[in-house]
Amino acid sequence: MVKLNEEVFGTFKKDTVKKFTWTTESGFSLSAISYGAIIQSVKVPDRNGTISDVVLGFDDLEGYVKKNSPHFGGAIGRCANRIGGASFTIDGAEYQLAKNVGTNHLHGGIIGFDQVVLKTTVVGTKVIFSYLSKDGEEGYPGDLITNLTYQVSDDDSLHVTFQSTTTRKTVVNLTNHSYFNLAGHETGAQELYEHVISINADRITETDSDSIPTGKFIDVGGTPYDLRIPISFSEVMTKQPDLYDDNFCVSTHGNKGLNFVSRVEHPPSGRYLEVYSNQPGVQLYTSNFLPAPSDPALVGKHGVGYRRHGAFCLETQVYPDAVHHPNFPTAFLFPGDVYTHTVKYRFGAVKNIQPAVVSA
């Protein structure tokens, strides 16, 4: 049986920030806060029952308000990832957005959805986080109402549903930006390299030097992006350390429901994460922009210093910069339509011996 607990996590601009914690009989627990609908902790038993928190983050609200430039755990909107030139055109009208990564736009702008307090409704063990993004907020047209539903099930899975409606044609591409390290949030790059990953994708979107898609695709075969067969991060990232920050095109075979996206396992502990989604893409990101070993660390939970390659993200999404590429799945939302993005994160631990790893 899943249990849900609610408590106060802090106050932001006179708004009470709530913390919700789900627990299951296995010892698994997950906490999310109403500031940014942030996933604040995910505690997972290993094969021997030892429980570790496997997401990076902060112990208190102040950390998320003042230090969360990496977007640890947050709900990203209105538009996840990058928009080239920080502008787009709808029906002949050009909309200018914040240039918050070079000359481009990233993760919804200066104040994205992960930096506001969302209203909450509890229905059984479901928590619905709601936010009204007003017409013109961060440059986007239309009043956008968004509901994010979080629910944990008995099999130690988190089910997330993003739903949005708009009063004007607009751009919507929501995701969650959790940083995972299945050895424990404190274990850093050394343990990240031990992880074994597979991604259900035959192609990635080609990008320029600013990580803006060109509109072309790259077949993954024969490249470090071929993760169709499980392989350890150490096999590829120690040879090419700038990996990964790339959109993988999920192989759906025409299925419009939940598709298998990725499986990541940490063989020493047995912990694994499986991701399923109805979205066409997933951004694999290995924390390249966290501080380098020679720089001061970003201090997170329990005083732990977070650094480059200390975690991975799997951000299910529409392809980046879709507003400029008609051959990409659309990121436009029309009045009367409902944007729906569903994703399932299944956690567990294998009890048997370590799986075989294919060398690059």
mmCIF file of C-alpha atoms in Angstrom:
data_model
loop_
_atom_site.group_PDB
_atom_site.id
_atom_site.type_symbol
_atom_site.label_atom_id
_atom_site.label_comp_id
_atom_site.label_asym_id
_atom_site.label_seq_id
_atom_site.Cartn_x
_atom_site.Cartn_y
_atom_site.Cartn_z
ATOM 1 C CA MET A 1 0.000 0.000 0.000
ATOM 2 C CA VAL A 2 1.241 3.486 -0.913
ATOM 3 C CA LYS A 3 1.129 6.116 1.825
ATOM 4 C CA LEU A 4 1.225 9.874 1.259
ATOM 5 C CA ASN A 5 2.385 12.439 3.812
ATOM 6 C CA GLU A 6 2.107 16.235 3.538
ATOM 7 C CA GLU A 7 4.172 18.815 5.437
ATOM 8 C CA VAL A 8 5.397 22.399 5.134
ATOM 9 C CA PHE A 9 8.763 22.806 3.377
ATOM 10 C CA GLY A 10 9.067 26.601 3.651
ATOM 11 C CA THR A 11 7.681 29.928 2.459
ATOM 12 C CA PHE A 12 8.373 31.703 -0.832
ATOM 13 C CA LYS A 13 7.058 35.255 -1.348
ATOM 14 C CA LYS A 14 4.370 34.675 1.299
ATOM 15 C CA ASP A 15 3.265 31.410 -0.351
ATOM 16 C CA THR A 16 3.508 28.232 1.694
ATOM 17 C CA VAL A 17 5.601 25.573 -0.033
ATOM 18 C CA LYS A 18 4.384 22.048 0.670
ATOM 19 C CA LYS A 19 6.335 18.822 0.634
ATOM 20 C CA PHE A 20 4.638 15.557 -0.305
ATOM 21 C CA THR A 21 6.250 12.202 0.444
ATOM 22 C CA TRP A 22 5.072 8.864 -0.899
ATOM 23 C CA THR A 23 6.281 5.602 0.677
ATOM 24 C CA THR A 24 5.781 1.971 -0.331
ATOM 25 C CA GLU A 25 6.158 -1.304 1.537
ATOM 26 C CA SER A 26 9.583 -1.985 -0.053
ATOM 27 C CA GLY A 27 11.102 1.031 1.711
ATOM 28 C CA PHE A 28 11.020 3.169 -1.436
ATOM 29 C CA SER A 29 10.040 6.811 -0.945
ATOM 30 C CA LEU A 30 9.762 9.902 -3.137
ATOM 31 C CA SER A 31 9.339 13.531 -2.119
ATOM 32 C CA ALA A 32 8.158 16.444 -4.258
ATOM 33 C CA ILE A 33 7.603 20.083 -3.312
ATOM 34 C CA SER A 34 5.095 22.618 -4.591
ATOM 35 C CA TYR A 35 7.893 25.049 -5.514
ATOM 36 C CA GLY A 36 8.509 24.105 -9.138
ATOM 37 C CA ALA A 37 6.870 20.684 -8.655
ATOM 38 C CA ILE A 38 10.461 19.679 -7.886
ATOM 39 C CA ILE A 39 11.290 16.057 -7.137
ATOM 40 C CA GLN A 40 13.359 16.641 -4.007
ATOM 41 C CA SER A 41 14.347 13.086 -3.101
ATOM 42 C CA VAL A 42 13.988 9.527 -4.367
ATOM 43 C CA LYS A 43 15.110 6.873 -1.885
ATOM 44 C CA VAL A 44 15.591 3.410 -3.382
ATOM 45 C CA PRO A 45 16.666 0.135 -1.703
ATOM 46 C CA ASP A 46 19.567 -1.694 -3.340
ATOM 47 C CA ARG A 47 19.756 -5.482 -3.774
ATOM 48 C CA ASN A 48 20.620 -5.862 -0.085
ATOM 49 C CA GLY A 49 17.930 -3.465 1.149
ATOM 50 C CA THR A 50 20.289 -0.540 1.740
ATOM 51 C CA ILE A 51 18.435 2.684 0.935
ATOM 52 C CA SER A 52 20.080 5.650 -0.815
ATOM 53 C CA ASP A 53 18.745 8.938 -2.148
ATOM 54 C CA VAL A 54 19.386 8.799 -5.907
ATOM 55 C CA VAL A 55 18.569 12.380 -7.016
ATOM 56 C CA LEU A 56 20.653 15.521 -6.651
ATOM 57 C CA GLY A 57 19.096 18.489 -4.888
ATOM 58 C CA PHE A 58 18.994 20.553 -1.711
ATOM 59 C CA ASP A 59 17.876 20.029 1.865
ATOM 60 C CA ASP A 60 15.857 23.233 2.135
ATOM 61 C CA LEU A 61 13.840 25.683 0.073
ATOM 62 C CA GLU A 62 16.593 28.307 0.161
ATOM 63 C CA GLY A 63 18.854 25.987 -1.804
ATOM 64 C CA TYR A 64 16.301 25.625 -4.594
ATOM 65 C CA VAL A 65 15.563 29.358 -4.669
ATOM 66 C CA LYS A 66 19.160 30.614 -4.593
ATOM 67 C CA LYS A 67 21.376 27.855 -6.017
ATOM 68 C CA ASN A 68 19.331 25.776 -8.435
ATOM 69 C CA SER A 69 20.738 27.024 -11.735
ATOM 70 C CA PRO A 70 21.041 23.375 -12.941
ATOM 71 C CA HIS A 71 17.233 22.974 -12.480
ATOM 72 C CA PHE A 72 17.592 19.981 -10.121
ATOM 73 C CA GLY A 73 14.329 18.015 -10.132
ATOM 74 C CA GLY A 74 12.166 20.756 -11.586
ATOM 75 C CA ALA A 75 9.162 20.811 -13.889
ATOM 76 C CA ILE A 76 10.397 22.694 -16.970
ATOM 77 C CA GLY A 77 8.087 24.971 -18.975
ATOM 78 C CA ARG A 78 6.694 26.512 -20.992
ATOM 79 C CA CYS A 79 9.264 25.082 -23.335
ATOM 80 C CA ALA A 80 11.934 22.630 -22.303
ATOM 81 C CA ASN A 81 15.346 22.697 -23.922
ATOM 82 C CA ARG A 82 16.475 25.281 -26.468
ATOM 83 C CA ILE A 83 14.783 27.667 -28.904
ATOM 84 C CA GLY A 84 17.240 29.005 -31.452
ATOM 85 C CA GLY A 85 17.544 32.787 -31.619
ATOM 86 C CA ALA A 86 15.170 33.101 -28.640
ATOM 87 C CA SER A 87 12.211 33.798 -30.904
ATOM 88 C CA PHE A 88 9.489 32.113 -32.933
ATOM 89 C CA THR A 89 6.700 33.121 -35.288
ATOM 90 C CA ILE A 90 3.007 32.245 -35.044
ATOM 91 C CA ASP A 91 0.657 33.297 -37.852
ATOM 92 C CA GLY A 92 3.029 36.048 -38.957
ATOM 93 C CA ALA A 93 3.610 37.496 -35.486
ATOM 94 C CA GLU A 94 7.093 37.207 -34.017
ATOM 95 C CA TYR A 95 7.530 36.529 -30.298
ATOM 96 C CA GLN A 96 10.778 37.454 -28.573
ATOM 97 C CA LEU A 97 11.966 35.407 -25.608
ATOM 98 C CA ALA A 98 14.764 35.803 -23.090
ATOM 99 C CA LYS A 99 18.262 35.052 -24.386
ATOM 100 C CA ASN A 100 19.353 33.131 -21.328
ATOM 101 C CA VAL A 101 21.910 30.796 -22.940
ATOM 102 C CA GLY A 102 24.062 32.774 -25.358
ATOM 103 C CA THR A 103 21.775 34.140 -28.064
ATOM 104 C CA ASN A 104 19.246 31.369 -27.487
ATOM 105 C CA HIS A 105 16.403 30.531 -25.099
ATOM 106 C CA LEU A 106 16.542 27.669 -22.592
ATOM 107 C CA HIS A 107 14.027 25.918 -20.307
ATOM 108 C CA GLY A 108 11.271 28.523 -20.391
ATOM 109 C CA GLY A 109 13.310 31.639 -19.721
ATOM 110 C CA ILE A 110 14.453 33.671 -16.740
ATOM 111 C CA ILE A 111 11.650 32.411 -14.479
ATOM 112 C CA GLY A 112 10.420 29.054 -15.677
ATOM 113 C CA PHE A 113 7.848 26.743 -14.144
ATOM 114 C CA ASP A 114 10.455 25.315 -11.743
ATOM 115 C CA GLN A 115 10.802 28.719 -10.033
ATOM 116 C CA VAL A 116 7.194 29.382 -9.016
ATOM 117 C CA VAL A 117 4.879 27.983 -6.351
ATOM 118 C CA LEU A 118 2.173 25.779 -7.816
ATOM 119 C CA LYS A 119 -1.248 25.239 -6.266
ATOM 120 C CA THR A 120 -1.865 21.698 -5.052
ATOM 121 C CA THR A 121 -4.840 19.358 -4.868
ATOM 122 C CA VAL A 122 -4.687 15.935 -3.208
ATOM 123 C CA VAL A 123 -6.938 13.156 -4.488
ATOM 124 C CA GLY A 124 -6.242 9.931 -2.618
ATOM 125 C CA THR A 125 -2.513 9.399 -3.141
ATOM 126 C CA LYS A 126 -2.389 11.603 -6.228
ATOM 127 C CA VAL A 127 -1.049 15.147 -6.007
ATOM 128 C CA ILE A 128 -2.057 17.596 -8.730
ATOM 129 C CA PHE A 129 0.195 20.656 -9.108
ATOM 130 C CA SER A 130 -1.514 23.509 -10.994
ATOM 131 C CA TYR A 131 -0.155 26.699 -12.519
ATOM 132 C CA LEU A 132 -1.566 29.547 -14.614
ATOM 133 C CA SER A 133 1.064 31.035 -16.901
ATOM 134 C CA LYS A 134 -0.437 34.335 -18.040
ATOM 135 C CA ASP A 135 -0.440 35.715 -21.571
ATOM 136 C CA GLY A 136 2.969 37.291 -22.229
ATOM 137 C CA GLU A 137 4.792 35.551 -19.382
ATOM 138 C CA GLU A 138 8.428 35.096 -20.473
ATOM 139 C CA GLY A 139 7.283 36.274 -23.921
ATOM 140 C CA TYR A 140 4.910 33.388 -24.685
ATOM 141 C CA PRO A 141 1.410 34.094 -26.018
ATOM 142 C CA GLY A 142 -1.816 32.882 -24.413
ATOM 143 C CA ASP A 143 -3.016 32.100 -20.907
ATOM 144 C CA LEU A 144 -1.749 28.575 -20.298
ATOM 145 C CA ILE A 145 -3.271 26.400 -17.582
ATOM 146 C CA THR A 146 -1.090 23.435 -16.647
ATOM 147 C CA ASN A 147 -1.808 20.518 -14.321
ATOM 148 C CA LEU A 148 0.931 18.093 -13.314
ATOM 149 C CA THR A 149 -0.270 14.905 -11.671
ATOM 150 C CA TYR A 150 2.196 12.882 -9.593
ATOM 151 C CA GLN A 151 1.347 9.415 -8.345
ATOM 152 C CA VAL A 152 3.478 6.615 -6.914
ATOM 153 C CA SER A 153 2.373 3.000 -7.350
ATOM 154 C CA ASP A 154 3.108 -0.165 -5.351
ATOM 155 C CA ASP A 155 5.792 -1.270 -7.831
ATOM 156 C CA ASP A 156 7.958 1.757 -6.869
ATOM 157 C CA SER A 157 7.064 3.721 -9.997
ATOM 158 C CA LEU A 158 6.406 7.440 -10.311
ATOM 159 C CA HIS A 159 3.690 8.277 -12.846
ATOM 160 C CA VAL A 160 3.655 11.882 -14.094
ATOM 161 C CA THR A 161 1.055 13.435 -16.371
ATOM 162 C CA PHE A 162 1.493 16.972 -17.744
ATOM 163 C CA GLN A 163 -1.659 18.536 -19.216
ATOM 164 C CA SER A 164 -2.054 22.055 -20.612
ATOM 165 C CA THR A 165 -4.704 24.148 -22.350
ATOM 166 C CA THR A 166 -4.321 27.611 -23.862
ATOM 167 C CA THR A 167 -6.394 30.650 -24.850
ATOM 168 C CA ARG A 168 -4.145 31.411 -27.849
ATOM 169 C CA LYS A 169 -1.919 29.383 -30.133
ATOM 170 C CA THR A 170 1.319 28.959 -28.236
ATOM 171 C CA VAL A 171 4.367 26.771 -27.653
ATOM 172 C CA VAL A 172 4.376 23.993 -25.045
ATOM 173 C CA ASN A 173 7.018 21.351 -24.337
ATOM 174 C CA LEU A 174 7.149 20.292 -20.689
ATOM 175 C CA THR A 175 9.511 17.878 -18.941
ATOM 176 C CA ASN A 176 11.037 16.928 -15.620
ATOM 177 C CA HIS A 177 14.701 17.720 -15.020
ATOM 178 C CA SER A 178 15.735 15.277 -12.293
ATOM 179 C CA TYR A 179 19.419 14.380 -11.971
ATOM 180 C CA PHE A 180 19.893 10.701 -11.118
ATOM 181 C CA ASN A 181 22.817 8.779 -9.712
ATOM 182 C CA LEU A 182 21.653 5.295 -8.776
ATOM 183 C CA ALA A 183 24.661 4.718 -6.519
ATOM 184 C CA GLY A 184 23.502 7.667 -4.414
ATOM 185 C CA HIS A 185 23.419 11.402 -5.009
ATOM 186 C CA GLU A 186 26.719 11.853 -3.170
ATOM 187 C CA THR A 187 28.836 9.359 -5.147
ATOM 188 C CA GLY A 188 29.844 11.535 -8.105
ATOM 189 C CA ALA A 189 31.357 10.787 -11.494
ATOM 190 C CA GLN A 190 33.266 7.703 -10.367
ATOM 191 C CA GLU A 191 30.015 5.836 -9.770
ATOM 192 C CA LEU A 192 28.190 7.427 -12.713
ATOM 193 C CA TYR A 193 30.745 5.790 -15.024
ATOM 194 C CA GLU A 194 29.749 2.412 -13.545
ATOM 195 C CA HIS A 195 26.155 2.816 -14.772
ATOM 196 C CA VAL A 196 24.992 0.758 -17.755
ATOM 197 C CA ILE A 197 22.537 2.502 -20.087
ATOM 198 C CA SER A 198 20.321 1.625 -23.037
ATOM 199 C CA ILE A 199 18.092 4.003 -25.014
ATOM 200 C CA ASN A 200 15.444 2.937 -27.511
ATOM 201 C CA ALA A 201 16.513 5.243 -30.339
ATOM 202 C CA ASP A 202 17.932 4.768 -33.843
ATOM 203 C CA ARG A 203 18.644 8.487 -34.404
ATOM 204 C CA ILE A 204 19.553 11.712 -32.656
ATOM 205 C CA THR A 205 18.865 15.272 -33.797
ATOM 206 C CA GLU A 206 21.977 16.875 -35.293
ATOM 207 C CA THR A 207 22.987 20.138 -33.578
ATOM 208 C CA ASP A 208 25.332 23.037 -34.209
ATOM 209 C CA SER A 209 28.036 24.300 -31.848
ATOM 210 C CA ASP A 210 25.379 26.009 -29.701
ATOM 211 C CA SER A 211 23.376 22.765 -29.339
ATOM 212 C CA ILE A 212 20.639 24.083 -31.654
ATOM 213 C CA PRO A 213 19.199 21.437 -34.006
ATOM 214 C CA THR A 214 19.969 21.839 -37.694
ATOM 215 C CA GLY A 215 16.811 19.971 -38.729
ATOM 216 C CA LYS A 216 18.825 16.916 -39.799
ATOM 217 C CA PHE A 217 19.206 13.572 -38.082
ATOM 218 C CA ILE A 218 22.190 11.329 -37.343
ATOM 219 C CA ASP A 219 21.862 7.549 -37.399
ATOM 220 C CA VAL A 220 23.351 6.246 -34.165
ATOM 221 C CA GLY A 221 24.910 3.121 -35.686
ATOM 222 C CA GLY A 222 28.696 3.135 -35.351
ATOM 223 C CA THR A 223 28.707 6.224 -33.100
ATOM 224 C CA PRO A 224 28.911 6.820 -29.326
ATOM 225 C CA TYR A 225 25.164 7.539 -29.513
ATOM 226 C CA ASP A 226 24.326 3.921 -30.272
ATOM 227 C CA LEU A 227 22.883 2.954 -26.908
ATOM 228 C CA ARG A 228 20.439 0.386 -28.265
ATOM 229 C CA ILE A 229 22.484 -2.365 -26.612
ATOM 230 C CA PRO A 230 23.376 -1.764 -22.934
ATOM 231 C CA ILE A 231 26.798 -0.205 -22.452
ATOM 232 C CA SER A 232 28.551 1.417 -19.499
ATOM 233 C CA PHE A 233 29.095 5.155 -19.418
ATOM 234 C CA SER A 234 32.789 4.499 -18.796
ATOM 235 C CA GLU A 235 33.120 2.750 -22.161
ATOM 236 C CA VAL A 236 32.107 5.849 -24.054
ATOM 237 C CA MET A 237 32.538 8.900 -21.838
ATOM 238 C CA THR A 238 36.156 8.294 -20.872
ATOM 239 C CA LYS A 239 37.004 8.272 -24.588
ATOM 240 C CA GLN A 240 34.840 11.300 -25.447
ATOM 241 C CA PRO A 241 34.306 13.325 -22.261
ATOM 242 C CA ASP A 242 32.024 15.976 -23.789
ATOM 243 C CA LEU A 243 29.176 13.419 -23.943
ATOM 244 C CA TYR A 244 26.170 13.628 -23.409
ATOM 245 C CA ASP A 245 23.722 16.476 -23.984
ATOM 246 C CA ASP A 246 21.672 15.203 -26.908
ATOM 247 C CA ASN A 247 18.104 14.554 -28.011
ATOM 248 C CA PHE A 248 17.466 10.909 -28.881
ATOM 249 C CA CYS A 249 14.527 10.188 -31.216
ATOM 250 C CA VAL A 250 12.551 7.452 -29.475
ATOM 251 C CA SER A 251 11.647 4.488 -31.684
ATOM 252 C CA THR A 252 7.864 4.248 -31.323
ATOM 253 C CA HIS A 253 7.001 2.041 -34.334
ATOM 254 C CA GLY A 254 3.774 4.027 -34.635
ATOM 255 C CA ASN A 255 2.661 3.466 -31.053
ATOM 256 C CA LYS A 256 1.099 6.624 -29.595
ATOM 257 C CA GLY A 257 0.891 5.300 -26.032
ATOM 258 C CA LEU A 258 3.676 4.688 -23.552
ATOM 259 C CA ASN A 259 6.883 3.505 -25.187
ATOM 260 C CA PHE A 260 9.998 2.105 -23.603
ATOM 261 C CA VAL A 261 12.529 4.936 -23.584
ATOM 262 C CA SER A 262 15.511 3.904 -21.499
ATOM 263 C CA ARG A 263 16.902 1.606 -18.829
ATOM 264 C CA VAL A 264 19.841 2.532 -16.629
ATOM 265 C CA GLU A 265 21.368 0.151 -14.106
ATOM 266 C CA HIS A 266 24.103 0.527 -11.498
ATOM 267 C CA PRO A 267 25.482 -3.035 -11.315
ATOM 268 C CA PRO A 268 27.384 -2.694 -8.009
ATOM 269 C CA SER A 269 24.165 -1.829 -6.114
ATOM 270 C CA GLY A 270 21.696 -3.495 -8.470
ATOM 271 C CA ARG A 271 19.536 -0.370 -8.603
ATOM 272 C CA TYR A 272 17.893 0.435 -11.917
ATOM 273 C CA LEU A 273 15.627 3.029 -13.476
ATOM 274 C CA GLU A 274 13.329 2.395 -16.429
ATOM 275 C CA VAL A 275 11.620 5.260 -18.274
ATOM 276 C CA TYR A 276 8.472 4.980 -20.396
ATOM 277 C CA SER A 277 6.799 7.916 -22.156
ATOM 278 C CA ASN A 278 4.456 9.007 -24.950
ATOM 279 C CA GLN A 279 6.906 11.699 -26.087
ATOM 280 C CA PRO A 280 8.928 11.458 -29.334
ATOM 281 C CA GLY A 281 12.265 12.419 -27.803
ATOM 282 C CA VAL A 282 14.435 12.189 -24.713
ATOM 283 C CA GLN A 283 17.380 14.374 -23.773
ATOM 284 C CA LEU A 284 20.245 12.427 -22.260
ATOM 285 C CA TYR A 285 22.360 14.821 -20.232
ATOM 286 C CA THR A 286 25.303 13.832 -18.048
ATOM 287 C CA SER A 287 25.759 17.028 -16.036
ATOM 288 C CA ASN A 288 28.462 18.514 -18.269
ATOM 289 C CA PHE A 289 27.795 22.013 -16.923
ATOM 290 C CA LEU A 290 28.174 21.207 -13.238
ATOM 291 C CA PRO A 291 31.501 22.494 -11.823
ATOM 292 C CA ALA A 292 34.703 20.926 -13.136
ATOM 293 C CA PRO A 293 36.940 19.067 -10.647
ATOM 294 C CA SER A 294 39.242 22.096 -10.444
ATOM 295 C CA ASP A 295 36.378 24.489 -9.563
ATOM 296 C CA PRO A 296 34.434 24.904 -6.316
ATOM 297 C CA ALA A 297 31.636 22.329 -6.129
ATOM 298 C CA LEU A 298 27.937 23.159 -6.041
ATOM 299 C CA VAL A 299 26.991 22.193 -2.485
ATOM 300 C CA GLY A 300 23.786 20.178 -2.276
ATOM 301 C CA LYS A 301 22.056 17.845 0.168
ATOM 302 C CA HIS A 302 23.912 17.004 3.376
ATOM 303 C CA GLY A 303 26.793 19.273 2.328
ATOM 304 C CA VAL A 304 27.716 17.083 -0.632
ATOM 305 C CA GLY A 305 29.676 18.781 -3.413
ATOM 306 C CA TYR A 306 28.174 18.130 -6.856
ATOM 307 C CA ARG A 307 30.471 18.174 -9.877
ATOM 308 C CA ARG A 308 30.651 17.446 -13.583
ATOM 309 C CA HIS A 309 29.385 14.008 -14.621
ATOM 310 C CA GLY A 310 27.972 13.382 -11.157
ATOM 311 C CA ALA A 311 24.521 12.422 -12.479
ATOM 312 C CA PHE A 312 22.444 11.794 -15.590
ATOM 313 C CA CYS A 313 19.125 13.216 -16.774
ATOM 314 C CA LEU A 314 16.523 11.603 -19.051
ATOM 315 C CA GLU A 315 14.221 14.455 -20.089
ATOM 316 C CA THR A 316 11.301 13.154 -22.168
ATOM 317 C CA GLN A 317 10.207 15.839 -24.622
ATOM 318 C CA VAL A 318 9.327 17.077 -28.073
ATOM 319 C CA TYR A 319 12.541 17.649 -30.043
ATOM 320 C CA PRO A 320 14.432 20.861 -29.161
ATOM 321 C CA ASP A 321 13.797 23.947 -31.309
ATOM 322 C CA ALA A 322 10.772 22.233 -32.873
ATOM 323 C CA VAL A 323 9.243 25.662 -33.541
ATOM 324 C CA HIS A 324 11.760 26.169 -36.366
ATOM 325 C CA HIS A 325 11.634 22.718 -37.970
ATOM 326 C CA PRO A 326 8.386 21.629 -39.666
ATOM 327 C CA ASN A 327 9.798 18.098 -40.042
ATOM 328 C CA PHE A 328 9.932 17.709 -36.228
ATOM 329 C CA PRO A 329 6.956 16.703 -34.052
ATOM 330 C CA THR A 330 5.090 19.923 -33.284
ATOM 331 C CA ALA A 331 5.437 21.963 -30.100
ATOM 332 C CA PHE A 332 2.510 24.240 -30.976
ATOM 333 C CA LEU A 333 -0.691 24.027 -28.939
ATOM 334 C CA PHE A 334 -4.017 25.378 -30.216
ATOM 335 C CA PRO A 335 -7.012 26.623 -28.192
ATOM 336 C CA GLY A 336 -9.424 23.739 -27.647
ATOM 337 C CA ASP A 337 -6.658 21.115 -27.745
ATOM 338 C CA VAL A 338 -5.060 19.486 -24.707
ATOM 339 C CA TYR A 339 -1.313 18.955 -24.469
ATOM 340 C CA THR A 340 -0.756 15.635 -22.712
ATOM 341 C CA HIS A 341 2.634 14.254 -21.776
ATOM 342 C CA THR A 342 2.811 11.081 -19.707
ATOM 343 C CA VAL A 343 5.971 9.521 -18.309
ATOM 344 C CA LYS A 344 6.649 6.636 -15.946
ATOM 345 C CA TYR A 345 9.838 6.240 -13.904
ATOM 346 C CA ARG A 346 10.149 2.692 -12.555
ATOM 347 C CA PHE A 347 12.754 2.049 -9.862
ATOM 348 C CA GLY A 348 14.006 -1.255 -8.530
ATOM 349 C CA ALA A 349 17.008 -3.449 -7.824
ATOM 350 C CA VAL A 350 18.095 -6.647 -9.535
ATOM 351 C CA LYS A 351 18.965 -9.479 -7.188
ATOM 352 C CA ASN A 352 21.194 -11.505 -9.499
ATOM 353 C CA ILE A 353 24.733 -11.040 -10.798
ATOM 354 C CA GLN A 354 25.858 -8.040 -12.793
ATOM 355 C CA PRO A 355 24.726 -7.994 -16.439
ATOM 356 C CA ALA A 356 27.156 -8.385 -19.291
ATOM 357 C CA VAL A 357 28.348 -5.097 -20.789
ATOM 358 C CA VAL A 358 29.066 -4.623 -24.481
ATOM 359 C CA SER A 359 32.288 -2.743 -25.150
ATOM 360 C CA ALA A 360 32.277 0.190 -27.542
#
